[in-house]
Amino acid sequence: MATSSVSKGCFVFKPNFKKRKISVPIEEYFNEGKNESEDSKLRFETYQVIWQQMKSETEKMQEELNKNLFDSLIKFLQKSHSGFQKNSRDWGCQIKLREIPTAALILGVNVTDHEFTFRSLTEAIQNNVTPYVVKLQARDCPDIKHFLQKLFSQLMDCHVDVESKEEEKDIQKKTHCSMDSLSSWYMNVTQKTDQGKPRKKRTSSQWQSPPVVLILKDMESFTTKVLQDFIIISSQHLHEFPLILIFGIATSPVIIHRLLPHAVSSLLCIEIFQSLSCKEHLTTVIDKLLLTTQFPFNLSEKVLQILTSIFLYYDFSIQNFIKGLQLSLLEHFYSQPLSVLCCNLPEAKRRINFLSDNQCENIRRLPSFRRYVEKQATEKQVALLTNERFLKEETQSLLESLHVYHTNYFLVLRCLHQFTSSLPKYPLGRQIRELYCTCLEKNIWDSEEYASALQLLRMLAKDELMTILQKCFSVLNSSSEKQLGSTAKRIEELLAQLQSLDAEVKEEEDASGSQSKGLQKTDLYHLQKSLLEMKELRRTGKKQTKFEVLREKVVNFIDSLVREYLLPPETQPLYEAVYFTAAHTLHEHLNAAPRLALHTALNNPYYYLKNEVLKSEEGCIPNVAPDICIAYKLHLECSRLINLVDWSEAFATVVTAAEKTDANSVTSEERNDIIHARFIRAVSELELLGFVKPTKRKTDHVARLTWGGC
Amino acid sequence: MNKLELNEDKVLEVRFVGDDDVLNHILDREGGAKFKKERPQLLVNTKKIIKKPEYDLKEDGIEVLKDKNYVEVLGRDVQESLKNGSATVGGNKVYSFQNRKHPEKMAKLASELAKTPRKNVSYSLKNDPEIMTDIPQCSKGHSPSDEVQLKNNDKSEFISTTRVLRKRLIAPRNHSDSESEYSASNSEDDEEVAQEFEEDTNKAILSPKTQAQNRVVSAPVYKATPSKKMKRDKTSDLVEEYFEAHSSSKVLTSDRTLQKLKKAKLDQQTLRNLLSKVSPSFSAELKQLNQQYEQLFHKWMLQLHLGFNIVLYGLGSKRDLLERFRATMLQDSIHIVINGFFPGISVKSILNSITEEVLDHMGTFRNILDQLDWIINKFKEDSSLELFLLIHNLDSQMLRGDKSQQIIAQLSSLRNIYLIASIDHLNAPLMWDHVKQSLYNWLWYETTTYSPYTEETSYENSLLVKQSGSLPLSSLTHVSRSLTPNARGIFRLLIKYQLDNQDNPSYLGLSFQDFYQQCREAFLVNSDLTLRAQLTEFRDHKLIRTKKGTDGVEYLFIPIDNGTLSEFLEKEEEES
């Protein structure tokens, strides 16, 4: 069946045997299209397992992060309508009764992540406060009528206990949705539940009349008129319809006052809640997913760099970050046959035994493994390269050491972060992810930043040093694996030594106190002079205090730790199996630049069509290039308007020159026609691409829509 | 910024600036620019990643530096970067400001391009690189007219005739325009004139500073040394150039029109016939490209199933590629092909084909949102339901609206609806904000095919393509066949009247009273009520339109061009 027609734009295709569906399992697509489909089924399964784990981990984490916020919100909701409950005659309550309790929830600009927050918030409220929770979005409510209709219909759905839903639906259709009908409905429902059977264990049953919570997801995009009207109307009905508003705000709380005039905003009793910043969120995500041995999968420096820069410079969206992580996971398992070993250690060891000959060959081909082999003795080299069995055993031990490497790596990384995160100006970055990136990239101790960081560390005060050491100690103790047990012990010793210094330090202070006596009241000149002398004295004397010696020790100790454990992953054999390195594919698929691609295709066709004829200097284009490239190049020479006649003539000049040799067969008239047709095609293609558009300003002219080089 | 202050000073006082001063000034500025370049480098040292300042359009150097930095960060291998064109060009080339273009530039470039003999392209192009650079000045050596004259000897008559034609056609225009008209006789003089003209206009509108710059342009020093030209280009204030290019509403282009050329417009059919004679070039390379993309089909299917949606971009029609994808991968699954380039497409029709043809639902919906909700519920309920959407040109005129995109995005975010779409427009990604992008969950794939957009451009009323009118003609005959003889007579009367008056420029239409009179005389109607009843039918078919004249009388006319009408009449007569 053709998919082009002059009367139709949509073509539906249904396979005939649709009842008996033979849906191809997804694994098939994973296997096919690849020539070496080594263990692809296993790989795909591993991918799915790891991805599911990661996903559930992130969701758990998000819930934990939101917990604080939700707790305080729910507290607010519970107490806000207590006045309504008590029905007291207290004057303060009377005033409060006229105001709608409102929670302004400041969520940050990463709008795409809000959906999840709202979903779990709704759940939390429904479990703890009230069954009546309504979420509204600006795009559903262009005016107050739609607003109320949506509110009404969602409330109906919320109310689960309704015996006959159909009946309610009918009512909704018939009745004109107004605040009156809403409040009468509310009365009806609450009374019904009061008289009726005692509710189950729902906490809200203790409330006589549970409040109605209305969540406006994107407060900024609501039309002000709708909001104002709704607030004014509902404040009038507040005594019979206990409403609580929750505004989802992406920018800042000032927006409420900008959207609502004073007369309206004074009807609200606003409390502000701030959600966790997305940067902290990212830190926890990286901490929980990447800086851990729980997941065998790791990212290389460049990949991590790309993902974080997309996050920081484009959208602040955790969701997108996770999506990038998913894609890199998929790409890793799809493209690396040895990724079959990317699972937990015992399983990987088991899998090694079942590796095919081809896979063994793959292992031997790994650059990191080759480097490793070259370092071995000759007999071992031969054995590794010829004996499959020996290779497998060796691989097992290598994987084990890789695992140990990772365990130590993350612990030492965290320790180092404890040291560097408090330094002034943060030479190695404030966040652990920056430190991680640098460590992944190269030997960190070769970098200038590291040297300066060490220098700064040598100037730390004692109490700072001690708190840092204590933190390191707890970090090292936190891990279940006792790889770095001796290190922890060493730190403990250092701590003890530092504490014992206290007494000596006091003596020092006395000494310095006596020295300061020497500086008596003098004029400026003398003061400077004596200070200079003291400085000179210190330099030449170079007498280190005990604390300084100890501090030096600590710094050296940390330095040795770093040098031992924070080797870049490339140094480890078999690292390719667990690290995803293809940063360019990630960038291509997530952060594409369509405009640049167009530019390249039009300016430099050789880039795509590897034909020597098309090779040219930058900025020029050979006259045999595709028509559209020539037309494009010519149009670049024009300013805002282009004369079609000139353009076509110029085009013809170029094209005729290119064709000169083989144009004997056709008559010149026909050839001109063909060239004209080609020109027409090129121009209309440029129009489709959005480079030119027809204009009425001058006959037979087109307007250029771009400026500059593209 | 000291630069800004400088500008202000210049605006305030007008005085003569000597060439040497100007040169000094420029050199000075370059020093300033260098200083600026050094600053970011320091920044790079202290901190690896700098956030790109958005407004830093002036500082080329920084842009380049950052691009390099960013590309380094990406570390794409040269081998694999074939997939993405972005590796080769820095952003400053794509997004630079427009220079003030010399009106003659295009012809110039054309002749330059044409001049290069086919076989040793690279050689001769390398010879004159300064011509190819974007300096709004022509080099002295070759004038376009010379080139053309040379070529006329061995080439078809096309150019020469049009040149002559054009010379004759220099219409009396306003003073400045005629001065800058290129008569293609003496290019040297032409240059001067054009330059002077440029200066004239500049004097009127621009600040004295730019005037000084223009002087520099015309100064002989510059013409002699191209290297200095480059310098000027670099240091000139890009922002100012932008406003210079956009400030005056007058644009210099020649006044020639297509009508003067014999072969103005072709209709769709002839165009296709002509194009079919063109042998496609680089077919081997194109085939190779396409094969590369075809290898991705399995991956696409995998990623679609894992919850991503796929968008294809890049130059060239992606329709064939998607068709092949459909043919190889989707034969056993329900799928909808949507031609976004079809002028009658709408979200409504997409949703309708889902509800009616895929889900076999016969009911109607109050509005689109209801329909969308219904579809979403349906797909959520039945997880065994799977639907592939193939959208050619998601960025077409009809679908690019915010509402349409929102709805398609919501559809695509469903777990069991898989979307694979193509975009072509330069600014297509601007359609999507963060929310829509996260709904779409795109994976981008570059598929540059270079294949012509035949199908995509065949619908639109292209610039140079004449509307053949075959469509209105067939619908006319169709409608008229279903009419009663009387009604047909009425219609014919109106057509004849309109054709008789086709040369009358003040013809408004036939007033109702006159029309009634004529119909009565021809025994076609007996009361004006019957005539009105007949006319309603025509109006429903959009065959007749009414206009109120200045005197309040209703005028009737047929909104179809006269050629089609006369053809219709001829056919009618043949039949009867």
mmCIF file of C-alpha atoms in Angstrom, chain A residues 1 12-22, chain B residues 326 330-335 357-358 360:
data_model
loop_
_atom_site.group_PDB
_atom_site.id
_atom_site.type_symbol
_atom_site.label_atom_id
_atom_site.label_comp_id
_atom_site.label_asym_id
_atom_site.label_seq_id
_atom_site.Cartn_x
_atom_site.Cartn_y
_atom_site.Cartn_z
ATOM 1 C CA MET A 1 0.000 0.000 0.000
ATOM 2 C CA VAL A 12 -3.168 2.897 9.046
ATOM 3 C CA PHE A 13 -1.662 -0.509 8.545
ATOM 4 C CA LYS A 14 -3.005 -3.447 10.411
ATOM 5 C CA PRO A 15 -1.528 -6.846 9.871
ATOM 6 C CA ASN A 16 -4.154 -9.379 8.897
ATOM 7 C CA PHE A 17 -3.377 -11.919 11.581
ATOM 8 C CA LYS A 18 -3.634 -9.453 14.356
ATOM 9 C CA LYS A 19 -5.555 -11.723 16.644
ATOM 10 C CA ARG A 20 -2.784 -14.247 16.684
ATOM 11 C CA LYS A 21 -0.082 -11.847 17.578
ATOM 12 C CA ILE A 22 3.462 -13.015 17.116
ATOM 13 C CA ARG B 326 8.576 0.209 7.799
ATOM 14 C CA LEU B 330 6.993 -3.212 10.946
ATOM 15 C CA GLN B 331 5.206 -5.643 8.709
ATOM 16 C CA ASP B 332 3.784 -7.620 11.611
ATOM 17 C CA SER B 333 2.707 -4.787 13.831
ATOM 18 C CA ILE B 334 0.024 -2.162 13.739
ATOM 19 C CA HIS B 335 1.424 1.088 12.550
ATOM 20 C CA GLU B 357 -9.152 2.469 12.500
ATOM 21 C CA VAL B 358 -6.843 1.133 15.176
ATOM 22 C CA ASP B 360 -12.365 0.417 16.032
#
